[in-house]
mmCIF file with all atom_site columns, C-alpha atoms in Angstrom:
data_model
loop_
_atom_site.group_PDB
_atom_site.id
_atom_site.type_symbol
_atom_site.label_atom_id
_atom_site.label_alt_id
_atom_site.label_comp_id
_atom_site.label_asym_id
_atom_site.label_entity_id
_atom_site.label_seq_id
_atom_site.pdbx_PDB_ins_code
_atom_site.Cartn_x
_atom_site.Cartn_y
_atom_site.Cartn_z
_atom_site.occupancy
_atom_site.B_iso_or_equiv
_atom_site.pdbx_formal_charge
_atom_site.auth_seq_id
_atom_site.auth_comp_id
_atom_site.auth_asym_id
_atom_site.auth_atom_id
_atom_site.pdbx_PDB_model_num
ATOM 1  C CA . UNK F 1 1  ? -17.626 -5.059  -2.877  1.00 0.00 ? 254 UNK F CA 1
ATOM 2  C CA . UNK F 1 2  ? -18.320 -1.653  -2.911  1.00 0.00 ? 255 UNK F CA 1
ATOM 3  C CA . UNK F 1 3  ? -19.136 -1.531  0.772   1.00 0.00 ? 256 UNK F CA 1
ATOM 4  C CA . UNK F 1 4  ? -15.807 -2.508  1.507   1.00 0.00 ? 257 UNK F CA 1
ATOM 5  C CA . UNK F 1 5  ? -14.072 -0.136  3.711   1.00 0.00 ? 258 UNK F CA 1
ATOM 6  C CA . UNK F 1 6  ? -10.698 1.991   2.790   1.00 0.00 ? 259 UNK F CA 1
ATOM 7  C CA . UNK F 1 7  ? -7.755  0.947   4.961   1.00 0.00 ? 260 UNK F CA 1
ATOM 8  C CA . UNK F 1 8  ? -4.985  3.278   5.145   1.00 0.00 ? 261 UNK F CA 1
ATOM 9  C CA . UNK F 1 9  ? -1.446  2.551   4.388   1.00 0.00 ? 262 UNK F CA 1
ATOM 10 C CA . UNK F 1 10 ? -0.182  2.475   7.263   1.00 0.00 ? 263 UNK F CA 1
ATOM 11 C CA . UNK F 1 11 ? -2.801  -0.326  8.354   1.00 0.00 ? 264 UNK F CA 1
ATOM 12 C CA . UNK F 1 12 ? -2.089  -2.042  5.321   1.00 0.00 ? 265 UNK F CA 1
ATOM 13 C CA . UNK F 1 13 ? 1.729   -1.842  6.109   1.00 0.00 ? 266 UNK F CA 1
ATOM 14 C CA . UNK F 1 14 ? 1.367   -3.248  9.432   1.00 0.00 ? 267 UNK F CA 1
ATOM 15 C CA . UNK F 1 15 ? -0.836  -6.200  8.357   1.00 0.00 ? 268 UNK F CA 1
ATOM 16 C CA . UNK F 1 16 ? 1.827   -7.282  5.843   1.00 0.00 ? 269 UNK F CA 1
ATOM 17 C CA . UNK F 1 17 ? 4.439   -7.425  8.388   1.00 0.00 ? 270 UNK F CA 1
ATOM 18 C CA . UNK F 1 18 ? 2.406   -9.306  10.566  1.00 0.00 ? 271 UNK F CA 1
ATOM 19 C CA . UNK F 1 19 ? 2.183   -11.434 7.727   1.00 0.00 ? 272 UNK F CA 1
ATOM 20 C CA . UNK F 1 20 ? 6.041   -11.772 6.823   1.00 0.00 ? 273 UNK F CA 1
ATOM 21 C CA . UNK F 1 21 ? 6.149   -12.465 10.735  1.00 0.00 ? 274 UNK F CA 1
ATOM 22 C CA . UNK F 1 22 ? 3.749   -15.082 10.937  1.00 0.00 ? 275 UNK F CA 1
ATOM 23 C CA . UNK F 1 23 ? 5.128   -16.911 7.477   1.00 0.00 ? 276 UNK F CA 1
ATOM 24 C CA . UNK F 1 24 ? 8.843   -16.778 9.151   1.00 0.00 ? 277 UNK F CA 1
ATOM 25 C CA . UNK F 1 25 ? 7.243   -19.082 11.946  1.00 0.00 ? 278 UNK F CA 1
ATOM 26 C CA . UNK F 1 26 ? 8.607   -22.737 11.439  1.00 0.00 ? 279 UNK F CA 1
ATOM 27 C CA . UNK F 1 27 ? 5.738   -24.793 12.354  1.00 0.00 ? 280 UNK F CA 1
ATOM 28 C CA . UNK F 1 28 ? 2.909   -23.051 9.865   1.00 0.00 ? 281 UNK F CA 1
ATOM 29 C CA . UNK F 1 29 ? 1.436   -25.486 8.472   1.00 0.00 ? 282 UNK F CA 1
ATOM 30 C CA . UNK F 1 30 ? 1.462   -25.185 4.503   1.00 0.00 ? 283 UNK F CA 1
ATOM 31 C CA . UNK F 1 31 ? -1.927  -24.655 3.775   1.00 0.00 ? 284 UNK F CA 1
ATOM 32 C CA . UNK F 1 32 ? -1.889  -21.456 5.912   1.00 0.00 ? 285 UNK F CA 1
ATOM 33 C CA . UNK F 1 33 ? 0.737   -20.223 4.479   1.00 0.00 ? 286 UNK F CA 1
ATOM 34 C CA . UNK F 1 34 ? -0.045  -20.157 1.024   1.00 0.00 ? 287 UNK F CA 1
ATOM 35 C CA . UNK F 1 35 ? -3.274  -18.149 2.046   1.00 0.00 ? 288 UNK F CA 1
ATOM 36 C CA . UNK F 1 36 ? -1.305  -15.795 4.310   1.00 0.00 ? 289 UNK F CA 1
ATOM 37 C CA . UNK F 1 37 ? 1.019   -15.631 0.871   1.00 0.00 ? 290 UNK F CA 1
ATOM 38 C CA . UNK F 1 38 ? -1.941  -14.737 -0.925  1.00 0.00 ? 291 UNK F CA 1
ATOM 39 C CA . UNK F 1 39 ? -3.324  -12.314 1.215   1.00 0.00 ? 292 UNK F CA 1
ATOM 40 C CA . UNK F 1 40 ? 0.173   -10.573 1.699   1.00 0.00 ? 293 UNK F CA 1
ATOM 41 C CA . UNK F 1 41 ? 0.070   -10.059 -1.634  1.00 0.00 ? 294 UNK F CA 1
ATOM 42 C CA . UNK F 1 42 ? -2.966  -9.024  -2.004  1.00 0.00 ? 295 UNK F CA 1
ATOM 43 C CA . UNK F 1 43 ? -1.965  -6.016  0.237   1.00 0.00 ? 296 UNK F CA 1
ATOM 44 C CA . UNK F 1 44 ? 1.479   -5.231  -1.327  1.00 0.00 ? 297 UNK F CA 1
ATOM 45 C CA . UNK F 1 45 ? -1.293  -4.470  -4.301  1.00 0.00 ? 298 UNK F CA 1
ATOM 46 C CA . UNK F 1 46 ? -2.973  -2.027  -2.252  1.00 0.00 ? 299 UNK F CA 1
ATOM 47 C CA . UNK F 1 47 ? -0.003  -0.537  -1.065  1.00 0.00 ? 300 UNK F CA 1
ATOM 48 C CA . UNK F 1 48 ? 1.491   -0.041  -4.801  1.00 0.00 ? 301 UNK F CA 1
ATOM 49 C CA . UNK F 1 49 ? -1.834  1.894   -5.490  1.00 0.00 ? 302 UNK F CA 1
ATOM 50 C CA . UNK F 1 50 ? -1.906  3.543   -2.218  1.00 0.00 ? 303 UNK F CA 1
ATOM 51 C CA . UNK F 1 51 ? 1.815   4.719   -2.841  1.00 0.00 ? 304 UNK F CA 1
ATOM 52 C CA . UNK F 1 52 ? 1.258   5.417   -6.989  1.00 0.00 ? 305 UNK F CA 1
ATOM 53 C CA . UNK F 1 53 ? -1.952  7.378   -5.872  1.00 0.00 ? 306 UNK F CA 1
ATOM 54 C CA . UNK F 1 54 ? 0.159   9.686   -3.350  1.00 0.00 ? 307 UNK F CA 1
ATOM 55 C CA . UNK F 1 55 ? 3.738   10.279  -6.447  1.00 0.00 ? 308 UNK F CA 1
ATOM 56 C CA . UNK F 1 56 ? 0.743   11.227  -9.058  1.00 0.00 ? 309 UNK F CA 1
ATOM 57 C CA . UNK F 1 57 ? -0.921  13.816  -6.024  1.00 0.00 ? 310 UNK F CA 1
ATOM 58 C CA . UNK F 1 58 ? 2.326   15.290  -5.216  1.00 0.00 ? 311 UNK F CA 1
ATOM 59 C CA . UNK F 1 59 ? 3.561   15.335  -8.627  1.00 0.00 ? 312 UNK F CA 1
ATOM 60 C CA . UNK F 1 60 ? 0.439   17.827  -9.509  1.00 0.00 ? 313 UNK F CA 1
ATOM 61 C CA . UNK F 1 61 ? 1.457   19.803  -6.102  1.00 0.00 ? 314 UNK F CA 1
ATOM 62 C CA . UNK F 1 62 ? 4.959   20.237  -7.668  1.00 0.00 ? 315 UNK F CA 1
ATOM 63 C CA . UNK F 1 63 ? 3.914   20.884  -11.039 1.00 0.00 ? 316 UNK F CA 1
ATOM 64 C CA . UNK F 1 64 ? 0.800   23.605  -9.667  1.00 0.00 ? 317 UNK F CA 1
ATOM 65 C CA . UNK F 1 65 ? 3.652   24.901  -7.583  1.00 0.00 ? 318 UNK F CA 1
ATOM 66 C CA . UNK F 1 66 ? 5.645   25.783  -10.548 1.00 0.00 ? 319 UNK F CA 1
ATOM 67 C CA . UNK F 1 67 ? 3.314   26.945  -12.625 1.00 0.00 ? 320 UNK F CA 1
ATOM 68 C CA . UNK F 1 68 ? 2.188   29.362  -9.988  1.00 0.00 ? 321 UNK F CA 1
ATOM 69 C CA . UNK F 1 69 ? 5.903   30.677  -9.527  1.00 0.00 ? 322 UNK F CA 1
ATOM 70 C CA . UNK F 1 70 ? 6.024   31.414  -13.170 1.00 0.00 ? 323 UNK F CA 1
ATOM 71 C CA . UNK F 1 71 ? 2.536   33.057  -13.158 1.00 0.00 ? 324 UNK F CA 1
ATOM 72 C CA . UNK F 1 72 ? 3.660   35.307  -10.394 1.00 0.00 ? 325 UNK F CA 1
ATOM 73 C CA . UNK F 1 73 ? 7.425   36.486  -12.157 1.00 0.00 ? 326 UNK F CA 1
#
């Protein structure tokens, strides 16, 4: 697995709509849609990290950010 390569957010984004899009259709058959189910969210996943990874990076921004402002008064 670790060859596995990093797909941004956005990608990730796009492929769960696609998803939502494709499981709205009223002739999938039911098998395929509990896979596409599993696979959306299997992605929602990866966006929850992707999106918990980027709060914890900007929350040490804002926090370096203040800590220099203090430094520098």
């Amino acid at each position: 697995m670790g060859g596995r390569k990093k797909v941004s957010f956005d990608q990730n984004l796009k492929d769960l709509e696609n998803i939502v899009e494709k499981l709205n259709q009223e002739d999938l058959p039911l098998e395929e849609g509990v896979q596409l189910f599993k696979q959306g969210m299997e992605i929602l996943e990866k966006c929850k990290e992707q999106l918990n990874k980027a709060k914890d990076e900007v929350k040490i921004y804002l926090e370096n950010t203040k800590n220099n402002n203090k430094d520098e008064n």
